[in-house]
mmCIF file of C-alpha atoms and ligand atoms in Angstrom:
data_model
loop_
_atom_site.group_PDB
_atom_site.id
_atom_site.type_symbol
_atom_site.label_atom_id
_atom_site.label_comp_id
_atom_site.label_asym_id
_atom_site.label_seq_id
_atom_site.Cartn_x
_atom_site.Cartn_y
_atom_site.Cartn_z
ATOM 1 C CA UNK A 1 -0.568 0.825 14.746
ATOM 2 C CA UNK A 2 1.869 -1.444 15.657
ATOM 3 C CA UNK A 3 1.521 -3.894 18.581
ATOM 4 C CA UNK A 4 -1.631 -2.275 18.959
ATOM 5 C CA UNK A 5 -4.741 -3.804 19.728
ATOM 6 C CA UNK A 6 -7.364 -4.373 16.743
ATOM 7 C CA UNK A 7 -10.897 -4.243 17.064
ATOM 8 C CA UNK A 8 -13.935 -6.574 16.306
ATOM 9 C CA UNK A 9 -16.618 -4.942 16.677
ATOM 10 C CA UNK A 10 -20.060 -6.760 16.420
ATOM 11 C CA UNK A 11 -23.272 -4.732 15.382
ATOM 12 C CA UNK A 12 -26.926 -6.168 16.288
ATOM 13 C CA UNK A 13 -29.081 -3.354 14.419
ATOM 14 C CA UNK A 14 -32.214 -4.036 15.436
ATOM 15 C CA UNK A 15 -32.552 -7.788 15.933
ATOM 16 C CA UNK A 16 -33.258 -10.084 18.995
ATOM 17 C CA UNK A 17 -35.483 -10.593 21.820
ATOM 18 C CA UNK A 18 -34.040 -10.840 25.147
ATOM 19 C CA UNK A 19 -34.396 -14.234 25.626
ATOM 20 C CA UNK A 20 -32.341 -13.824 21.870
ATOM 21 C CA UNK A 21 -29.843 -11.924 23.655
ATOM 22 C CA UNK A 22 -29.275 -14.287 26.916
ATOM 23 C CA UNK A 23 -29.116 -17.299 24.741
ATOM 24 C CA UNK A 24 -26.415 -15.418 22.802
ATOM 25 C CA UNK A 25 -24.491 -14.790 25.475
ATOM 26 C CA UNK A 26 -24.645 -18.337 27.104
ATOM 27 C CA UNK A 27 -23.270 -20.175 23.835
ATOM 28 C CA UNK A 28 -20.527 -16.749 23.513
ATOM 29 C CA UNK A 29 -19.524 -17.519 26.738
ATOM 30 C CA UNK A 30 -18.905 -20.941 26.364
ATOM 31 C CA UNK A 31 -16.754 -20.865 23.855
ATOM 32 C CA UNK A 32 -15.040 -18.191 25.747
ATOM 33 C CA UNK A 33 -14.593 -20.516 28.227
ATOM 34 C CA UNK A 34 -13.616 -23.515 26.812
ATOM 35 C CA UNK A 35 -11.096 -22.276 24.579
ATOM 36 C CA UNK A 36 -9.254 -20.138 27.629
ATOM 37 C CA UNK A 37 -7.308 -17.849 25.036
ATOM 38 C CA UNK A 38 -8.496 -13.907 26.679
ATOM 39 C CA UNK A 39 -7.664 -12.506 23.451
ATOM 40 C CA UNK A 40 -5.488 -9.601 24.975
ATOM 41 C CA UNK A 41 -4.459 -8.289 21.629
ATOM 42 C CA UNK A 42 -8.299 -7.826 20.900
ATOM 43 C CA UNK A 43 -10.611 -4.792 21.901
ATOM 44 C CA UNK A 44 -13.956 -6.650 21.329
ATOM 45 C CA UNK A 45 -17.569 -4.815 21.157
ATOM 46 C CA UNK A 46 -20.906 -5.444 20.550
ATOM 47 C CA UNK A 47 -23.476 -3.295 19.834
ATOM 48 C CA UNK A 48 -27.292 -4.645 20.778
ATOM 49 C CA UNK A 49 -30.182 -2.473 20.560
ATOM 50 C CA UNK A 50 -31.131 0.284 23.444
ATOM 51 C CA UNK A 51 -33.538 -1.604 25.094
ATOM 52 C CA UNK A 52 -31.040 -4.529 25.784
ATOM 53 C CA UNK A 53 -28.127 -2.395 26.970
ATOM 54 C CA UNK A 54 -28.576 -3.271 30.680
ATOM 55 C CA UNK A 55 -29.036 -7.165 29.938
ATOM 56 C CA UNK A 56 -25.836 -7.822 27.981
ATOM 57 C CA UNK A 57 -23.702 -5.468 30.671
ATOM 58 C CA UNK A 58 -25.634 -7.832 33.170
ATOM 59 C CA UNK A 59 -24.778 -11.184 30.890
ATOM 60 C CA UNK A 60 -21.304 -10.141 30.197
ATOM 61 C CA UNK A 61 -20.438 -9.358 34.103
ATOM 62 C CA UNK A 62 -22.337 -13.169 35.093
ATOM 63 C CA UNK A 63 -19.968 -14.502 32.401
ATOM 64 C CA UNK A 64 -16.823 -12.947 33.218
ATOM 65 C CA UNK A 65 -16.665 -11.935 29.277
ATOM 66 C CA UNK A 66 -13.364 -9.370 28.455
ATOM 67 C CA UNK A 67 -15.799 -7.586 25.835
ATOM 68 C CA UNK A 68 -16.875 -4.434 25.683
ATOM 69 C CA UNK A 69 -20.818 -3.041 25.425
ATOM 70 C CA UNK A 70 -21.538 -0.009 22.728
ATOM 71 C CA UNK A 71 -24.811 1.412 21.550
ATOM 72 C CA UNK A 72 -25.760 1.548 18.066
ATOM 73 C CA UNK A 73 -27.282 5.466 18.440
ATOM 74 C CA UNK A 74 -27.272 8.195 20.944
ATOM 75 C CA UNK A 75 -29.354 11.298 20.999
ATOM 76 C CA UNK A 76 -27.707 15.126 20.072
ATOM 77 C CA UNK A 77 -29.600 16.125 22.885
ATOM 78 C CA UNK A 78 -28.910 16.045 26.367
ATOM 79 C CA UNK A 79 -30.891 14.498 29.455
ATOM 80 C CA UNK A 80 -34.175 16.678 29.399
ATOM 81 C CA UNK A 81 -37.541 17.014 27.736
ATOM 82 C CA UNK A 82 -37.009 14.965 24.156
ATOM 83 C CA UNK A 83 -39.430 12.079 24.298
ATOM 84 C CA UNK A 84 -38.372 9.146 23.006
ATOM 85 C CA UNK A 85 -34.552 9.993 22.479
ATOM 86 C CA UNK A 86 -31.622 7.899 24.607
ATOM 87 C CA UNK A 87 -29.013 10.407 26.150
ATOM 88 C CA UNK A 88 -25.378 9.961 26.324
ATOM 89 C CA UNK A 89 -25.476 9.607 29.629
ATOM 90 C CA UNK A 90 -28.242 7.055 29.875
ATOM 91 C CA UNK A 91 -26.064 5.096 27.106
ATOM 92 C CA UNK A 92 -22.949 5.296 29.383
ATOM 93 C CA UNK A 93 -24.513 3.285 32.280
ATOM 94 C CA UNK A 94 -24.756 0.151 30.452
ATOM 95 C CA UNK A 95 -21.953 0.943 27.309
ATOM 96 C CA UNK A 96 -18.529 2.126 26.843
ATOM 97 C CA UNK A 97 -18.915 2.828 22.939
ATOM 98 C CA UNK A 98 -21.686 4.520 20.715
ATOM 99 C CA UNK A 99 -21.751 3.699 16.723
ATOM 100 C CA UNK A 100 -22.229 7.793 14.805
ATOM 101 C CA UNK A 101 -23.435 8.172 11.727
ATOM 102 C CA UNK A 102 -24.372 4.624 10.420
ATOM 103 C CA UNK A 103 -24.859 4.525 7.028
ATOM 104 C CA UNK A 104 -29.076 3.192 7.992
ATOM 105 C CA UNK A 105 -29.485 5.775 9.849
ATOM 106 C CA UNK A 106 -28.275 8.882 7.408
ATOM 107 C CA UNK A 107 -31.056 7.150 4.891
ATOM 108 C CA UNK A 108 -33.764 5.926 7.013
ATOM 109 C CA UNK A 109 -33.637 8.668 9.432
ATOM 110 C CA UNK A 110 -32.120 11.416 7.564
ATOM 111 C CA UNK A 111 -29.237 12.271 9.813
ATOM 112 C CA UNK A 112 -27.026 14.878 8.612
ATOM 113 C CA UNK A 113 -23.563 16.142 9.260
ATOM 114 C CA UNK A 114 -25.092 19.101 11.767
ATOM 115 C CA UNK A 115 -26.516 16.142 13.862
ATOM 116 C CA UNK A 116 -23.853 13.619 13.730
ATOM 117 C CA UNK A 117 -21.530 16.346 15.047
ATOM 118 C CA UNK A 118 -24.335 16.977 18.008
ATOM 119 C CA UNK A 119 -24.049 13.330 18.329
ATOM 120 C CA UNK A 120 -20.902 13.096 19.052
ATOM 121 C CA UNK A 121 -20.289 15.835 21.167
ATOM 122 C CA UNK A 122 -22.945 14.838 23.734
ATOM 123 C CA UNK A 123 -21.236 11.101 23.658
ATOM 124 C CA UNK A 124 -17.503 12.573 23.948
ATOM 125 C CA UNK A 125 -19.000 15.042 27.254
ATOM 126 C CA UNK A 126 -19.544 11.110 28.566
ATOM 127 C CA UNK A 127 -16.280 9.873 27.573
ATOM 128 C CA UNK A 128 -18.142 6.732 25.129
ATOM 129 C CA UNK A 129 -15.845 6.060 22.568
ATOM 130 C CA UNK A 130 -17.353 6.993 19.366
ATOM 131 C CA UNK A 131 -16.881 4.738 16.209
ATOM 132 C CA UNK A 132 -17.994 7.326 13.329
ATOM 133 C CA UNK A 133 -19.221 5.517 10.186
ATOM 134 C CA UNK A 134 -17.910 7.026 6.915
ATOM 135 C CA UNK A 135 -19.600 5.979 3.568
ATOM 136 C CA UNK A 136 -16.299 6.510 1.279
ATOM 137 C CA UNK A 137 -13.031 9.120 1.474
ATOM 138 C CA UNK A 138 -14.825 11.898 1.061
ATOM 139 C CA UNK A 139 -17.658 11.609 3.441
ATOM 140 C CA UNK A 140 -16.370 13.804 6.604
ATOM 141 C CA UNK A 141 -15.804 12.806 10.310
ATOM 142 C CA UNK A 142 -15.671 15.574 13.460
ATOM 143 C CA UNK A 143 -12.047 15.526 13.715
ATOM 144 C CA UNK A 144 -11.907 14.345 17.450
ATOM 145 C CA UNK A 145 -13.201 11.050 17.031
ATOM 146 C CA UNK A 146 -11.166 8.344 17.288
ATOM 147 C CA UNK A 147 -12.345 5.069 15.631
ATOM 148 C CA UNK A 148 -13.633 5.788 12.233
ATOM 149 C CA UNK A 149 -15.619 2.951 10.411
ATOM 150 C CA UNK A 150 -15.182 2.926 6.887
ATOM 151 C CA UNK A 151 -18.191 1.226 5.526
ATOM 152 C CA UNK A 152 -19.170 1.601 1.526
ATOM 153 C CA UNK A 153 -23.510 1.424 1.755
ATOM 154 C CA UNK A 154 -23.148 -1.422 -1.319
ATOM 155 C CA UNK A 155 -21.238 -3.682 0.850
ATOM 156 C CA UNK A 156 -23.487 -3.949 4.019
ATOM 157 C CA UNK A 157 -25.478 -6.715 4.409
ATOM 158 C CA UNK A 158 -25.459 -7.813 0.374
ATOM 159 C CA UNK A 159 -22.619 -10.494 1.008
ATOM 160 C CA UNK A 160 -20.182 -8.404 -1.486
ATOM 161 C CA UNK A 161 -16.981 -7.055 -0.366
ATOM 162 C CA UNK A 162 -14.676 -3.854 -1.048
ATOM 163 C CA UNK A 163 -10.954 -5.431 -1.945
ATOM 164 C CA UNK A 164 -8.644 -5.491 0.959
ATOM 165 C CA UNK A 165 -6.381 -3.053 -1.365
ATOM 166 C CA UNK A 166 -9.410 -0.250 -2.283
ATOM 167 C CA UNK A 167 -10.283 -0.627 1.672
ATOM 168 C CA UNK A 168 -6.389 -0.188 2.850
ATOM 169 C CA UNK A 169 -6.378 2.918 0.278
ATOM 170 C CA UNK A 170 -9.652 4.467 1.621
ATOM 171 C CA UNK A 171 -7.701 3.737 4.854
ATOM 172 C CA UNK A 172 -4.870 5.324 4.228
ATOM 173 C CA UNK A 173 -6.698 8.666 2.712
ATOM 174 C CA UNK A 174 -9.155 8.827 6.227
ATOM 175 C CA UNK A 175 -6.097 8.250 8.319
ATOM 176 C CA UNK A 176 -3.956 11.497 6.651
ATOM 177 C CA UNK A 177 -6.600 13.773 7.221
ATOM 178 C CA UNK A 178 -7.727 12.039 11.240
ATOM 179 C CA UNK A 179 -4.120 11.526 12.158
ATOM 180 C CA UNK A 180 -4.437 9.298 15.575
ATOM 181 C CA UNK A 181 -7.596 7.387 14.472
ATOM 182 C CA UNK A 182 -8.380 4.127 14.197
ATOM 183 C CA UNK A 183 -9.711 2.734 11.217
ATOM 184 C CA UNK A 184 -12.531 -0.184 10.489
ATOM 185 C CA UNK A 185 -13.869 -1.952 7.577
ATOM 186 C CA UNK A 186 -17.218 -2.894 7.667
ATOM 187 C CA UNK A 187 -19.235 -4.511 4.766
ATOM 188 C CA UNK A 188 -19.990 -8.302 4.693
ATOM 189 C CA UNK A 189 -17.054 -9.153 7.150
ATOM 190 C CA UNK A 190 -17.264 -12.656 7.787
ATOM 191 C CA UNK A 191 -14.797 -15.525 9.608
ATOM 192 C CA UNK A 192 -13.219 -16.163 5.854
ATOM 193 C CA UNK A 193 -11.940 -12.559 4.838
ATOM 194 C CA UNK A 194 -11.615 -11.027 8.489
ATOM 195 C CA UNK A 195 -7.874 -12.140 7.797
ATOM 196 C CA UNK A 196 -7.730 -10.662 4.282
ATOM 197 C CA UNK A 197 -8.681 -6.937 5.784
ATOM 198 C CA UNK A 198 -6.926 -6.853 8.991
ATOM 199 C CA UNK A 199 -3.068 -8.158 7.371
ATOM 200 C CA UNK A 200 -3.115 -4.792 5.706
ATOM 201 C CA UNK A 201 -1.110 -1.484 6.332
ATOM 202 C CA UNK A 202 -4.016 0.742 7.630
ATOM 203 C CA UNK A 203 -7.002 -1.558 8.330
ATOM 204 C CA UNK A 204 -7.001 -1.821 12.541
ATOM 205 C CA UNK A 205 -10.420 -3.864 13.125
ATOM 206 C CA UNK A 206 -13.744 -4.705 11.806
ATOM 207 C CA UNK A 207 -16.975 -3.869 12.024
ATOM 208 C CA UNK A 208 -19.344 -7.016 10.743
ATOM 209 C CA UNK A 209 -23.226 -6.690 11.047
ATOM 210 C CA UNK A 210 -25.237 -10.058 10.043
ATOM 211 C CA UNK A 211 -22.220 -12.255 11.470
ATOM 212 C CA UNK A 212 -22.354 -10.855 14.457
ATOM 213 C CA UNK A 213 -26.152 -11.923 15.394
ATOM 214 C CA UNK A 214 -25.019 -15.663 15.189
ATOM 215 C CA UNK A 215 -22.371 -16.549 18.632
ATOM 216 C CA UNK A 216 -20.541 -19.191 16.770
ATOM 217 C CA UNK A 217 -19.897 -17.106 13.543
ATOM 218 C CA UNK A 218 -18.930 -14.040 15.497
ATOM 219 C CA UNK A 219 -16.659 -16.225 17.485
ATOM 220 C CA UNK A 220 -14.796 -17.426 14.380
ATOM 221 C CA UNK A 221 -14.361 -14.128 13.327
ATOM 222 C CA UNK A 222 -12.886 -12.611 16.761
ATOM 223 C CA UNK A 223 -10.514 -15.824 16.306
ATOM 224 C CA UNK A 224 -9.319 -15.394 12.959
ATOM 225 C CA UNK A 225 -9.114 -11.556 14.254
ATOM 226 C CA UNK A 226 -6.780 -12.654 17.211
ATOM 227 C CA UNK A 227 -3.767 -14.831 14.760
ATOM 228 C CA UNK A 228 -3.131 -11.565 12.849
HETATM 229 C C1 PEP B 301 -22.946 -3.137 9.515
HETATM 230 O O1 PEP B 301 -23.777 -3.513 10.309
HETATM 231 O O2 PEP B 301 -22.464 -2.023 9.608
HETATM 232 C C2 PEP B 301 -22.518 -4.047 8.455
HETATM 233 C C3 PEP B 301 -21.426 -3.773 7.796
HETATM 234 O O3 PEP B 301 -23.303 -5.147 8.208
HETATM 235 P P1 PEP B 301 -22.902 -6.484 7.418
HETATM 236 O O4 PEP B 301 -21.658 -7.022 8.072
HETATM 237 O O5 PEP B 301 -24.075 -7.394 7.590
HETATM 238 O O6 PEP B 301 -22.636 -6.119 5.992
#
């Protein structure tokens, strides 16, 4: 990737109220702010629930805040009559990127491959960026997507790590056969490895989950991101 620009990118799930979510903001900002760096070699997300979409664009415009908004779902079906679902194009109001094919939702809501790829078709006809989550090497992608989240299900949220070497090789396997995409680790990212996964050959940005609810620890990570 070169002098290209890695990627933090912060997922909520489904945590926070919205007074959560303007409090997190407020003490994000702040740090922003006192520490003046912009971090122009960073492409920083984060991903808060649906129903809080318009309140962090909202938050993140009042602050002045050089991050990006994504969702953490989108519907394979268009605008039209499918109660309860979020479109693409809803999504796109408030966010610039979508998260496909988390590893939660292929178990709790039994997505499959035939949906993913609905999934991200209806978020490319919006131009979101899609960051498709992959479970290991062999776990496909659409091949038009271009961030690709390699995430193995035993590292999320339990703390325990893949090695920075088994993550660069899963890496360097996704990125033969997606040529042109870049590639996450997510599972237990925190301030004190970020480092570890982001000084190797084909790791481009992270994706951490619990870290990301708390400002300060998210902040630590984006600025551990930002010396590599
Ligand atoms: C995730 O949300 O995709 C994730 C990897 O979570 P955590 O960082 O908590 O393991």
């Amino acid at each position: 990737m070169g002098n290209a620009k890695k990627y933090v990118v912060g997922n909520w799930k489904s945590n926070k109220n919205s007074g959560e979510v303007e409090i997190w903001f407020k003490q994000f900002a702040s740090l922003f702010q006192e520490s003046k760096n912009k971090f122009n070699n960073l492409e920083i997300v984060v991903c808060p629930p649906f129903i809080y979409l318009p309140l962090a664009k909202k938050l993140l415009e009042n602050y002045h805040l050089p991050i990006k908004i994504g969702a953490q779902d989108v519907s394979p079906f268009p605008n039209g009559a499918y109660t309860g679902a979020v479109s693409a194009s809803q999504i796109s109001q408030f966010a610039k990127y979508v998260i496909i094919g988390h590893s939660e939702r292929r178990s709790n809501f039994h997505e499959d491959d035939k949906q993913l790829s609905e999934k991200v078709k209806r978020a490319k006809e919006q131009n979101l960026g899609v960051i498709f989550c992959i479970q290991d090497e062999n776990t496909s992608a659409p091949q038009d997507v271009q961030i690709i989240a390699y995430e193995p299900v035993w590292a999320i949220g339990t703390g325990k790590t893949d090695t920075p070497e088994n993550a660069d090789k899963v890496a360097a396997i996704v990125k033969e056969k997606y040529p042109d995409t870049v590639l996450l680790y997510g599972g237990s990212v925190s301030s004190e490895n970020v480092q570890s996964f982001l000084n190797t050959s084909h790791i481009d940005g992270v994706l951490p989950g619990g870290a990301s609810l708390d400002p300060q620890k998210f902040w630590e990570i984006v600025v551990n991101a930002s010396k590599i």
